[in-house]
Coordinates of C-alpha atoms in Angstrom, one line a residue:
X13 CA 17.3 -15.9 -18.7
X14 CA 19.8 -18.6 -18.1
X15 CA 23.2 -18.2 -19.7
X16 CA 23.1 -14.5 -20.2
X17 CA 25.8 -12.2 -18.9
X18 CA 23.9 -9.5 -17.0
X19 CA 23.6 -7.8 -13.7
X20 CA 21.4 -9.1 -10.9
X21 CA 18.3 -7.2 -10.1
X22 CA 18.9 -3.9 -8.2
X23 CA 16.5 -2.1 -5.9
X24 CA 15.0 1.1 -7.0
X25 CA 17.0 3.9 -5.4
X26 CA 16.5 7.6 -6.0
X27 CA 19.0 9.3 -8.3
X28 CA 19.1 12.2 -5.9
X29 CA 20.6 9.9 -3.3
X30 CA 23.1 8.6 -5.8
X31 CA 24.2 12.1 -6.7
X32 CA 25.3 12.7 -3.1
X33 CA 28.4 10.6 -3.8
X34 CA 31.7 12.4 -3.9
X35 CA 32.7 13.8 -7.3
X36 CA 35.7 11.5 -7.4
X37 CA 33.3 8.6 -7.6
X38 CA 31.6 10.0 -10.7
X39 CA 35.0 10.6 -12.4
X40 CA 36.5 7.2 -11.7
X41 CA 37.8 5.1 -14.7
X42 CA 35.0 3.3 -16.3
X43 CA 35.0 -0.5 -16.1
X44 CA 31.4 -1.0 -17.1
X45 CA 30.6 -1.2 -20.8
X46 CA 27.5 0.3 -22.3
X47 CA 25.8 -3.1 -22.3
X48 CA 22.2 -3.5 -21.3
X49 CA 21.6 -4.7 -17.7
X50 CA 19.7 -8.0 -18.2
X51 CA 18.1 -10.0 -15.4
X52 CA 18.5 -13.6 -14.7
X53 CA 15.3 -15.6 -14.3
X54 CA 14.6 -19.3 -13.9
X55 CA 12.2 -19.4 -16.3
X56 CA -1.1 -12.6 -37.3
X57 CA -2.9 -9.9 -38.1
X58 CA -4.5 -8.8 -41.3
X59 CA -3.4 -5.8 -43.3
X60 CA -5.9 -3.3 -44.4
X61 CA -6.9 0.3 -44.1
X62 CA -8.9 1.4 -41.1
X63 CA -11.3 -1.2 -39.8
X64 CA -14.1 -1.1 -37.3
X65 CA -14.6 -4.5 -35.7
X66 CA -17.9 -5.7 -34.5
X67 CA -18.1 -7.0 -31.0
X68 CA -15.8 -6.4 -28.0
X69 CA -12.1 -6.5 -28.6
X70 CA -10.2 -8.5 -26.0
X71 CA -7.0 -10.4 -25.2
X72 CA -8.5 -13.4 -27.0
X73 CA -9.9 -11.3 -29.9
X74 CA -7.6 -8.4 -30.7
X75 CA -9.2 -7.5 -34.0
X76 CA -7.7 -6.4 -37.2
X77 CA -5.0 -3.7 -37.6
X78 CA -4.7 -0.6 -39.8
X79 CA -1.9 -0.4 -42.2
X80 CA -0.6 2.9 -40.8
X81 CA -0.6 4.6 -37.4
X82 CA -3.4 7.1 -36.7
X83 CA -4.6 9.0 -33.6
X84 CA -6.9 6.9 -31.5
X85 CA -8.3 6.5 -28.0
X86 CA -8.2 3.5 -25.6
X87 CA -11.8 2.7 -26.6
X88 CA -11.1 2.7 -30.3
X89 CA -8.2 0.3 -29.8
X90 CA -10.3 -2.0 -27.6
X91 CA -8.4 -1.0 -24.4
X92 CA -9.6 0.0 -21.0
X93 CA -8.9 3.6 -20.2
X94 CA -8.1 3.3 -16.5
X95 CA -4.7 1.4 -16.7
X96 CA -3.6 3.7 -19.5
X97 CA -4.4 6.7 -17.4
X98 CA -2.7 5.3 -14.3
X99 CA 0.6 5.4 -16.2
X100 CA 0.8 9.2 -15.9
X101 CA 1.0 9.2 -12.1
X102 CA 3.5 6.4 -12.1
X103 CA 5.8 8.1 -14.6
X104 CA 5.6 11.4 -12.8
X105 CA 6.6 9.7 -9.6
X106 CA 9.6 8.1 -11.4
X107 CA 10.8 11.6 -12.5
X108 CA 10.1 13.1 -9.0
X109 CA 12.0 10.3 -7.3
X110 CA 15.0 10.8 -9.5
X111 CA 15.0 7.4 -11.2
X112 CA 15.2 9.2 -14.6
X113 CA 15.3 12.9 -15.5
X114 CA 12.7 12.4 -18.1
X115 CA 10.8 9.9 -20.3
X116 CA 8.5 9.5 -23.3
X117 CA 5.9 6.7 -23.4
X118 CA 4.1 5.8 -26.7
X119 CA 1.5 3.1 -26.9
X120 CA -0.2 1.7 -30.0
X121 CA -2.8 -1.1 -30.5
X122 CA -4.0 -2.1 -33.9
X123 CA -2.5 1.1 -35.4
X124 CA -4.4 3.3 -32.9
X125 CA -2.0 5.6 -31.1
X126 CA -3.6 5.7 -27.6
X127 CA -0.8 7.2 -25.6
X128 CA 1.9 9.7 -26.5
X129 CA 3.2 11.5 -23.4
X130 CA 6.4 13.2 -22.2
X131 CA 7.5 13.6 -18.6
X132 CA 10.3 15.5 -16.9
X133 CA 13.3 17.0 -18.7
X134 CA 15.5 16.2 -21.7
X135 CA 18.3 18.3 -20.2
X136 CA 18.6 18.9 -16.5
X137 CA 22.3 18.7 -15.4
X138 CA 25.6 20.2 -16.6
X139 CA 28.1 17.8 -15.0
X140 CA 28.4 14.4 -13.3
X141 CA 27.8 15.7 -9.8
X142 CA 24.2 16.7 -10.6
X143 CA 24.7 20.5 -10.9
X144 CA 21.5 21.8 -12.6
X145 CA 21.7 23.8 -15.8
X146 CA 20.4 27.3 -15.7
X147 CA 17.7 26.6 -18.3
X148 CA 16.5 23.0 -18.2
X149 CA 14.8 21.7 -21.3
X150 CA 11.5 20.0 -20.9
X151 CA 11.0 16.6 -22.4
X152 CA 8.7 16.7 -25.4
X153 CA 6.7 14.0 -27.3
X154 CA 9.0 14.6 -30.3
X155 CA 12.3 14.6 -28.3
X156 CA 15.0 12.6 -30.1
X157 CA 16.8 9.9 -28.0
X158 CA 20.0 8.0 -28.5
X159 CA 18.3 4.6 -28.6
X160 CA 21.6 2.7 -28.0
X161 CA 21.2 -1.0 -28.7
X162 CA 17.8 -0.7 -30.4
X163 CA 20.1 0.3 -33.3
X164 CA 20.8 -3.4 -33.6
X165 CA 17.4 -3.9 -35.1
X166 CA 18.1 -1.4 -37.8
X167 CA 21.4 -3.1 -38.5
X168 CA 19.7 -6.5 -38.8
X169 CA 16.9 -5.1 -41.0
X170 CA 19.5 -3.6 -43.3
X171 CA 21.3 -6.9 -43.5
X172 CA 18.0 -8.7 -44.3
X173 CA 17.5 -6.3 -47.2
X174 CA 20.8 -7.5 -48.6
X175 CA 19.7 -11.1 -47.9
X176 CA 16.6 -10.6 -50.0
X177 CA 18.9 -9.4 -52.8
X178 CA 20.8 -12.7 -52.7
X179 CA 24.0 -11.1 -51.3
X180 CA 24.4 -13.9 -48.7
X181 CA 22.7 -16.9 -47.1
X182 CA 22.1 -16.8 -43.4
X183 CA 24.2 -19.9 -42.8
X184 CA 27.1 -18.5 -44.8
X185 CA 30.4 -18.3 -42.8
X186 CA 31.0 -14.6 -42.1
X187 CA 34.5 -15.1 -43.4
X188 CA 33.1 -15.8 -46.9
X189 CA 32.2 -12.1 -47.2
X190 CA 34.7 -10.6 -44.6
X191 CA 37.8 -12.8 -45.1
X192 CA 39.7 -11.1 -42.2
X193 CA 37.0 -12.3 -39.8
X194 CA 38.4 -15.9 -40.2
X195 CA 41.4 -15.0 -37.9
X196 CA 41.6 -16.5 -34.4
X197 CA 39.5 -19.6 -35.2
X198 CA 36.3 -17.8 -36.4
X199 CA 36.2 -19.3 -39.9
X200 CA 33.0 -21.3 -39.1
X201 CA 30.9 -18.5 -37.5
X202 CA 27.8 -17.9 -39.5
X203 CA 25.8 -14.7 -40.2
X204 CA 22.8 -16.3 -38.5
X205 CA 24.9 -16.7 -35.4
X206 CA 25.8 -13.1 -35.4
X207 CA 22.1 -12.1 -35.5
X208 CA 21.2 -14.6 -32.7
X209 CA 24.2 -13.9 -30.5
X210 CA 25.5 -17.5 -30.6
X211 CA 28.7 -16.7 -32.5
X212 CA 30.8 -17.1 -29.3
X213 CA 32.1 -13.5 -29.5
X214 CA 32.7 -11.8 -26.2
X215 CA 30.2 -9.2 -25.1
X216 CA 32.4 -6.1 -25.5
X217 CA 35.9 -4.8 -25.8
X218 CA 37.1 -1.2 -25.3
X219 CA 37.5 -0.3 -29.0
X220 CA 37.6 3.4 -28.1
X221 CA 41.0 2.8 -26.5
X222 CA 42.4 1.1 -29.5
X223 CA 43.3 2.1 -33.0
X224 CA 43.4 5.6 -34.4
X225 CA 40.4 5.7 -36.8
X226 CA 37.2 4.0 -37.7
X227 CA 38.7 1.6 -40.3
X228 CA 41.4 0.4 -37.8
X229 CA 38.9 -0.1 -35.0
X230 CA 36.5 -2.2 -37.2
X231 CA 39.4 -4.4 -38.2
X232 CA 40.3 -4.9 -34.5
X233 CA 36.7 -6.0 -33.9
X234 CA 36.6 -8.3 -36.9
X235 CA 39.9 -10.0 -35.9
X236 CA 39.2 -10.4 -32.2
X237 CA 39.2 -14.0 -30.9
X238 CA 36.1 -15.9 -29.7
X239 CA 35.1 -16.4 -26.1
X240 CA 33.3 -19.6 -26.7
X241 CA 33.0 -22.1 -29.6
X242 CA 30.5 -21.0 -32.2
X243 CA 26.9 -22.3 -31.6
X244 CA 27.6 -23.6 -28.1
X245 CA 26.3 -20.7 -26.0
X246 CA 24.3 -17.5 -26.0
X247 CA 26.5 -14.4 -25.4
X248 CA 24.8 -11.1 -26.1
X249 CA 27.6 -9.2 -27.9
X250 CA 28.1 -5.8 -29.3
X251 CA 30.9 -7.3 -31.5
X252 CA 28.3 -9.4 -33.3
X253 CA 26.5 -6.3 -34.5
X254 CA 29.6 -4.3 -35.2
X255 CA 30.6 -7.2 -37.5
X256 CA 27.1 -7.3 -39.0
X257 CA 27.3 -3.6 -39.7
X258 CA 30.7 -4.1 -41.4
X259 CA 29.1 -6.9 -43.5
X260 CA 26.3 -4.5 -44.6
X261 CA 29.0 -1.9 -45.6
X262 CA 31.1 -4.4 -47.5
X263 CA 28.3 -6.0 -49.5
X264 CA 26.4 -2.7 -50.2
X265 CA 29.4 -0.5 -50.9
X266 CA 27.7 2.2 -48.6
X267 CA 28.4 3.2 -45.1
X268 CA 25.8 1.8 -42.7
X269 CA 24.0 5.2 -42.0
X270 CA 23.6 5.8 -45.7
X271 CA 22.2 2.4 -46.4
X272 CA 19.7 2.6 -43.5
X273 CA 18.5 6.0 -44.6
X274 CA 18.0 5.0 -48.2
X275 CA 16.5 1.6 -47.6
X276 CA 14.6 1.9 -44.3
X277 CA 14.0 5.3 -42.7
X278 CA 13.5 7.5 -45.8
X279 CA 11.0 5.1 -47.5
X280 CA 9.0 4.8 -44.3
X281 CA 9.0 8.6 -43.7
X282 CA 10.9 8.3 -40.5
X283 CA 12.2 11.9 -40.7
X284 CA 13.5 12.0 -37.1
X285 CA 15.6 8.8 -37.3
X286 CA 19.3 9.2 -38.1
X287 CA 22.9 8.8 -37.1
X288 CA 25.0 11.8 -36.1
X289 CA 22.2 14.4 -35.8
X290 CA 23.1 17.9 -36.9
X291 CA 23.7 20.7 -34.4
X292 CA 20.4 22.3 -35.4
X293 CA 18.6 19.4 -33.7
X294 CA 20.5 19.6 -30.4
X295 CA 17.8 21.2 -28.4
X296 CA 15.4 18.5 -29.4
X297 CA 17.7 15.7 -28.2
X298 CA 17.7 14.2 -24.7
X299 CA 21.1 14.6 -23.1
X300 CA 22.9 11.5 -21.8
X301 CA 26.1 11.3 -19.7
X302 CA 28.9 13.5 -18.5
X303 CA 32.1 11.7 -19.7
X304 CA 35.2 13.7 -18.6
X305 CA 37.5 10.7 -18.7
X306 CA 37.3 10.6 -22.5
X307 CA 37.3 14.4 -22.6
X308 CA 33.7 14.6 -24.0
X309 CA 32.0 16.5 -21.1
X310 CA 28.2 16.3 -21.1
X311 CA 27.3 14.1 -24.1
X312 CA 24.4 15.8 -25.8
X313 CA 23.5 15.4 -29.4
X314 CA 26.3 12.8 -30.0
X315 CA 26.2 9.0 -29.5
X316 CA 26.6 8.0 -25.9
X317 CA 28.3 4.7 -26.4
X318 CA 32.1 5.2 -26.4
X319 CA 32.8 2.5 -29.0
X320 CA 30.2 3.9 -31.4
X321 CA 31.6 7.4 -30.8
X322 CA 35.1 6.1 -31.8
X323 CA 33.5 4.6 -34.9
X324 CA 32.5 8.1 -36.0
X325 CA 29.0 7.7 -34.6
X326 CA 28.0 4.9 -37.1
X327 CA 28.2 1.3 -35.9
X328 CA 26.1 -1.8 -36.0
X329 CA 25.5 -2.0 -32.3
X330 CA 24.7 1.7 -31.5
X331 CA 24.4 5.1 -33.0
X332 CA 20.8 5.6 -34.0
X333 CA 18.8 8.6 -32.7
X334 CA 15.0 8.5 -33.0
X335 CA 11.7 9.6 -31.6
X336 CA 9.0 7.4 -30.0
X337 CA 6.8 8.1 -33.0
X338 CA 9.4 7.0 -35.6
X339 CA 10.2 3.9 -33.6
X340 CA 6.5 3.1 -33.5
X341 CA 6.4 3.4 -37.3
X342 CA 9.3 1.0 -37.6
X343 CA 7.7 -1.5 -35.2
X344 CA 4.3 -1.3 -36.9
X345 CA 6.0 -1.9 -40.2
X346 CA 7.3 -5.2 -38.9
X347 CA 3.9 -6.0 -37.3
X348 CA 2.5 -5.5 -40.8
X349 CA 5.0 -8.1 -42.2
X350 CA 7.4 -5.5 -43.8
X351 CA 5.0 -2.8 -45.1
X352 CA 3.7 0.5 -43.9
X353 CA 0.8 1.8 -45.9
X354 CA 1.8 1.4 -49.5
X355 CA 5.5 1.1 -48.8
X356 CA 7.2 -2.2 -48.4
X357 CA 10.7 -2.5 -47.1
X358 CA 10.9 -6.3 -46.5
X359 CA 9.1 -9.3 -47.9
X360 CA 6.6 -11.1 -45.6
X361 CA 8.7 -14.3 -45.6
X362 CA 11.8 -12.3 -44.5
X363 CA 10.0 -10.7 -41.6
X364 CA 8.7 -14.2 -40.6
X365 CA 12.3 -15.4 -40.5
X366 CA 13.3 -12.5 -38.3
X367 CA 10.5 -13.4 -35.9
X368 CA 11.4 -17.1 -35.5
X369 CA 13.3 -18.2 -32.4
X370 CA 16.8 -19.2 -33.4
X371 CA 17.9 -20.3 -29.9
X372 CA 15.7 -23.2 -29.0
X373 CA 19.0 -24.9 -27.8
X374 CA 19.3 -22.1 -25.2
X375 CA 16.0 -22.0 -23.2
X376 CA 15.3 -18.6 -21.7
X377 CA 17.5 -16.8 -24.3
X378 CA 14.9 -16.8 -27.1
X379 CA 16.1 -14.6 -29.9
X380 CA 15.0 -14.0 -33.5
X381 CA 17.2 -12.4 -36.1
X382 CA 18.1 -9.2 -34.3
X383 CA 15.0 -9.3 -32.1
X384 CA 14.8 -10.5 -28.5
X385 CA 11.8 -12.7 -28.0
X386 CA 9.7 -13.5 -24.9
X387 CA 11.8 -11.6 -22.4
X388 CA 9.8 -10.9 -19.3
X389 CA 12.6 -8.9 -17.7
X390 CA 11.5 -5.9 -19.8
X391 CA 8.3 -7.1 -21.5
X392 CA 6.5 -8.2 -18.3
X393 CA 2.8 -9.1 -18.9
X394 CA 3.1 -8.5 -22.6
X395 CA 5.8 -11.2 -22.8
X396 CA 4.9 -14.2 -24.9
X397 CA 6.5 -16.5 -27.4
X398 CA 5.2 -14.1 -30.1
X399 CA 6.4 -11.0 -28.4
X400 CA 9.6 -9.3 -29.7
X401 CA 11.5 -6.3 -28.7
X402 CA 14.8 -4.7 -27.7
X403 CA 16.3 -2.4 -25.1
X404 CA 19.0 0.2 -25.0
X405 CA 21.6 1.0 -22.3
X406 CA 20.6 4.7 -22.4
X407 CA 17.2 3.7 -21.0
X408 CA 15.2 2.8 -24.0
X409 CA 12.9 -0.1 -24.7
X410 CA 10.6 -1.3 -27.5
X411 CA 8.0 -4.1 -27.0
X412 CA 6.0 -5.5 -29.9
X413 CA 3.3 -8.1 -29.1
X414 CA 2.2 -9.6 -32.4
X415 CA -0.8 -11.4 -31.1
X416 CA -2.2 -8.3 -29.6
X417 CA -1.0 -5.9 -32.4
X418 CA 0.4 -3.8 -29.5
X419 CA 3.5 -1.6 -29.5
X420 CA 4.9 -0.1 -26.3
X421 CA 7.8 2.4 -26.6
X422 CA 9.4 3.5 -23.4
X423 CA 12.3 6.0 -23.8
X424 CA 14.2 7.5 -20.8
X425 CA 17.4 9.4 -20.4
X426 CA 18.3 7.5 -17.3
X427 CA 22.1 7.9 -17.9
X428 CA 21.8 11.7 -17.5
X429 CA 24.1 12.7 -15.9
X430 CA 25.7 9.3 -15.1
X431 CA 25.3 5.6 -15.8
X432 CA 25.8 4.8 -12.1
X433 CA 22.1 4.6 -11.4
X434 CA 19.8 1.7 -10.6
X435 CA 18.4 -0.4 -13.4
X436 CA 15.2 0.9 -15.0
X437 CA 14.0 -2.6 -15.8
X438 CA 11.2 -2.3 -13.1
X439 CA 10.0 0.9 -15.0
X440 CA 10.0 -1.0 -18.3
X441 CA 8.1 -3.8 -16.8
X442 CA 5.5 -1.6 -15.1
X443 CA 4.8 0.4 -18.3
X444 CA 4.3 -2.9 -20.2
X445 CA 2.1 -4.2 -17.3
X446 CA -0.2 -1.1 -17.5
X447 CA -0.7 -1.7 -21.2
X448 CA -1.3 -5.4 -20.8
X449 CA -3.8 -4.8 -18.1
X450 CA -5.6 -2.4 -20.4
X451 CA -6.2 -5.3 -22.9
X452 CA -9.4 -6.8 -21.4
X453 CA -9.8 -10.5 -20.9
X454 CA -13.1 -11.8 -22.3
X455 CA -15.1 -13.1 -19.4
X456 CA -17.6 -15.7 -20.5
X457 CA -21.3 -15.3 -19.5
X458 CA -22.7 -12.3 -17.6
X459 CA -21.1 -12.6 -14.2
X460 CA -17.9 -11.1 -13.0
X461 CA -14.8 -13.1 -12.4
X462 CA -12.3 -12.9 -9.6
X463 CA -8.9 -11.5 -10.7
X464 CA -5.8 -12.0 -8.5
X465 CA -4.1 -8.8 -9.6
X466 CA -0.4 -8.0 -10.1
X467 CA 2.7 -7.7 -7.9
X468 CA 6.0 -9.3 -6.9
X469 CA 6.4 -11.7 -4.0
X470 CA 2.6 -12.3 -3.9
X471 CA 0.7 -14.9 -1.9
X472 CA -2.8 -13.6 -2.4
X473 CA -5.7 -15.7 -1.2
X474 CA -9.4 -15.9 -1.9
X475 CA -10.9 -17.7 1.1
X476 CA -14.1 -19.4 2.2
X477 CA -13.6 -19.3 5.9
X478 CA -15.0 -22.3 7.8
X479 CA -17.0 -24.5 5.5
X480 CA -20.6 -25.5 6.4
X481 CA -20.9 -29.1 7.7
X482 CA -22.1 -31.5 5.1
X483 CA -22.3 -35.2 4.8
X484 CA -20.6 -37.2 2.0
X485 CA -18.1 -36.0 -0.6
X486 CA -17.9 -32.4 -1.8
X487 CA -16.8 -31.1 -5.2
X488 CA -15.5 -27.7 -6.1
X489 CA -15.9 -26.5 -9.7
X490 CA -14.7 -23.3 -11.2
X491 CA -13.8 -21.7 -14.5
X492 CA -10.3 -20.3 -14.9
X493 CA -8.0 -18.5 -17.3
X494 CA -4.4 -17.6 -16.8
X495 CA -1.3 -16.1 -18.4
X496 CA 1.6 -16.3 -15.8
X497 CA 5.3 -16.5 -15.9
X498 CA 5.8 -20.3 -16.3
X499 CA 6.6 -22.4 -13.3
X500 CA 7.6 -19.6 -10.9
X501 CA 4.2 -17.8 -10.9
X502 CA 1.2 -20.0 -10.3
X503 CA -2.3 -20.4 -8.9
X504 CA -3.4 -23.3 -6.8
X505 CA -6.4 -24.5 -4.9
X506 CA -5.6 -25.4 -1.3
X507 CA -7.5 -27.0 1.6
X508 CA -7.0 -27.0 5.4
X509 CA -8.3 -28.9 8.4
X510 CA -7.8 -26.0 10.8
X511 CA -7.2 -22.9 8.7
X512 CA -3.6 -22.7 9.6
X513 CA -1.8 -25.6 7.8
X514 CA -2.7 -25.7 4.1
X515 CA -2.3 -28.5 1.4
X516 CA -2.6 -28.3 -2.4
X517 CA -5.7 -29.8 -3.9
X518 CA -4.7 -29.2 -7.5
X519 CA -1.4 -29.0 -9.4
X520 CA 0.0 -25.5 -9.9
X521 CA -1.8 -23.6 -12.6
X522 CA 0.9 -21.8 -14.5
X523 CA 1.9 -20.6 -17.9
X524 CA -0.8 -20.1 -20.5
X525 CA -4.3 -21.5 -20.5
X526 CA -7.6 -20.2 -22.0
X527 CA -11.0 -20.5 -20.2
X528 CA -11.7 -24.0 -19.1
X529 CA -13.7 -25.8 -16.3
X530 CA -11.9 -27.4 -13.3
X531 CA -13.3 -29.9 -10.8
X532 CA -11.8 -30.7 -7.5
X533 CA -13.0 -33.4 -5.0
X534 CA -12.4 -32.3 -1.4
X535 CA -11.0 -34.8 1.1
X536 CA -13.4 -35.3 4.0
X537 CA -11.2 -33.6 6.6
X538 CA -11.1 -30.3 4.7
X539 CA -12.8 -27.5 6.6
X540 CA -11.3 -24.5 4.9
X541 CA -10.8 -23.8 1.2
X542 CA -8.9 -21.1 -0.7
X543 CA -7.4 -20.1 -4.0
X544 CA -3.8 -18.9 -3.7
X545 CA -1.9 -16.8 -6.3
X546 CA 1.9 -16.9 -5.9
X547 CA 4.5 -14.7 -7.8
X548 CA 8.2 -14.5 -7.5
X549 CA 10.5 -11.5 -7.2
X550 CA 10.0 -10.0 -10.7
X551 CA 7.9 -10.3 -13.9
X552 CA 4.1 -10.8 -14.0
X553 CA 2.0 -12.3 -16.7
X554 CA -1.5 -11.0 -17.5
X555 CA -2.6 -12.9 -14.4
X556 CA -5.1 -15.4 -13.0
X557 CA -8.9 -15.3 -13.3
X558 CA -11.3 -17.5 -11.4
X559 CA -15.0 -17.5 -12.2
X560 CA -18.1 -19.1 -10.6
X561 CA -16.4 -21.2 -7.9
X562 CA -19.2 -23.5 -6.7
X563 CA -19.1 -26.1 -3.9
X564 CA -21.6 -29.0 -4.2
X565 CA -22.4 -31.9 -1.9
X566 CA -22.7 -35.5 -2.9
X567 CA -26.3 -34.9 -4.2
X568 CA -25.1 -32.1 -6.5
X569 CA -26.7 -29.4 -4.3
X570 CA -24.9 -26.1 -3.9
X571 CA -23.2 -25.5 -0.6
X572 CA -23.5 -21.9 0.4
X573 CA -20.0 -20.4 0.9
X574 CA -18.8 -16.8 1.0
X575 CA -15.6 -16.1 -1.0
X576 CA -13.6 -13.1 0.5
X577 CA -10.2 -11.6 0.0
X578 CA -8.4 -9.0 2.1
X579 CA -5.2 -8.8 0.1
X580 CA -5.9 -7.8 -3.5
X581 CA -8.3 -10.1 -5.3
X582 CA -11.0 -8.1 -7.1
X583 CA -14.1 -8.8 -9.2
X584 CA -13.9 -7.8 -12.8
X585 CA -15.8 -7.9 -16.1
X586 CA -12.5 -7.6 -17.9

C-alpha cells in the first residue's frame, strides 16, 4: 500500500532461533512502537432468521445470512470441508516452529460458525529469554486476547453512536469540540480525517515517558504538532484514535470503557469484551511480552501497549480484551448493518458510511471510518473493495468480506515473550486463503475447469506440447474466471515457435472478472501453446480458472491437443 509507514516483508524465522540471542538484546531500550507491521505493495446481504437456500452456494451466490451466529458445518455454510480442515495442520506447524506460542482461529459464513479452534499455549514463558514456566497454560477457544489496534474499531463505533445522536458532524473541525486540539496548526483537522488517518498526525509518540497521569498524557497527545498538512497524505496514527477516544469522552461525559460497555458490548451480549480485565480472569488471558525496561515484567492480564498502559488501560487506540467469539459477534453485527438478532446498536445508514472508502485520493490506502478496506497484506484472497478488517500489533486480525458474508478471526500471542519476532502477516494471509479457497467458484456446465492454484512467485503453466500440423488459421477458445491481485498477479496465453522462447497472445488477465468466453487467433508460426499464471512475492486472490480450452482449424474443426501441467494446475468442479 503506497504511502504507508510500515516494515518491509520479513521472512518466516522460527521463534526458537530468535530466542538464542543474548539476554542483553532482549532487554535493550525499545525504539519500536507498538504499531502494526504493514507491508508495501504496488498495487449486501439480507437480514433474517435462519435460512436454507436452494441450490449450491458459491463465490458468485453466497446466499442469505442469519441474524445471529449459530453452530454450523462447512456444508451448511456452503463451504468445502477440505481447505477448512487443512488449516489445522498449518496452524499446528506454526506453533511447533515457534512463530507464535499459540493461536485461536474462528471462521463464520452466513452466520454459520464453521471453525472455532485453539492451538498451542496462552502462557508458555516467564521472561524475555524464553525460559519456560513450570505450568504452561494451553490456549482455549474462549481465551481472551489483548486485541491491540482492533480496539480502534470499538472507538470508531462509539464515536458513530454519538454522531447518530447529533453530537458532531464528520467534517467538523476536531477543535470545535476539543479546543486545545487547535494548537500547533491543527485547527482545520476534521473528525473524518481522524477516522481515515488523513489528519497528518505522526504515527506514534512515547506518551508513557511523558506526563504523570492519564489526563496530562491525553493533553500531550491532543496538543502534539502535525507531521503533514491535513488531508494531504495517509499516515496510520495511534494519535488519531487517542484523540477520537478523547472526543468520545468529552461529548459523552463518560470514560471510553464505560461508554463502550453500555452502548456496544453489553447490548450485544459480548460478555468477554472489556478494558482492564479483573485478576479473576487472568488464567483465561493470553500472555504478551516481558517488559523489564518499564518495570512491568511479563505482561499478562494487562494491556500490552505502553501508551495505553500509561493511560490507565483505556485509550482510543488500544486496550480492549476480547475472545474470538465476541469479536465475531461484533463483526456479524456490522455485516448485518448494525444489528444482532433483535438488538440494534447503529443505524444501517451509519454502518454504510463506515464502510465507504474515504481515501480515494490515496490509492492502496483504502480506509473506511475506522476500518481498513481491501488490504491484501492481511486479507489475501478474501481481499476486495467490499472487504473490511483490522489488525493488532499483539498478533490479532479480523477480516470481514461483505459480499461473501464471511468473517475470519485470527488471534495469536506472537509478542510472547518478545515483540522481536518475524511478522505474522504470512500467517494472517494463509488463514484467509484457506477460507477463501473453501468458498467454491461456480463452474458452468458439467465439466471440470483447470485451476492454477495458490502461491507466491508462481509461473505455473498449462501446456499443449507440440501442436499438430494443420493448414490455415487456428483459433483457441476458452472460458475463464479470475480474482487476482490487480496488475501484479495475472494469467496470460502464450505461444512459441520452438517451445523455448514464448510470446503473449493475449493481454494480461488480472483483477476481477466473472465467467466469460475468450477467443485467440494463433499466428501461423506458433507450434506450442500454454496458459501461464504469474504471481508476485505476496498476496493471492481467489485465483484463475480456465475451462474448455479448444483449438479449432480454419474450418471450425477441433484440433486434438492434450493439456498437461507438472507444476500445480489441477482440475476442479469448485
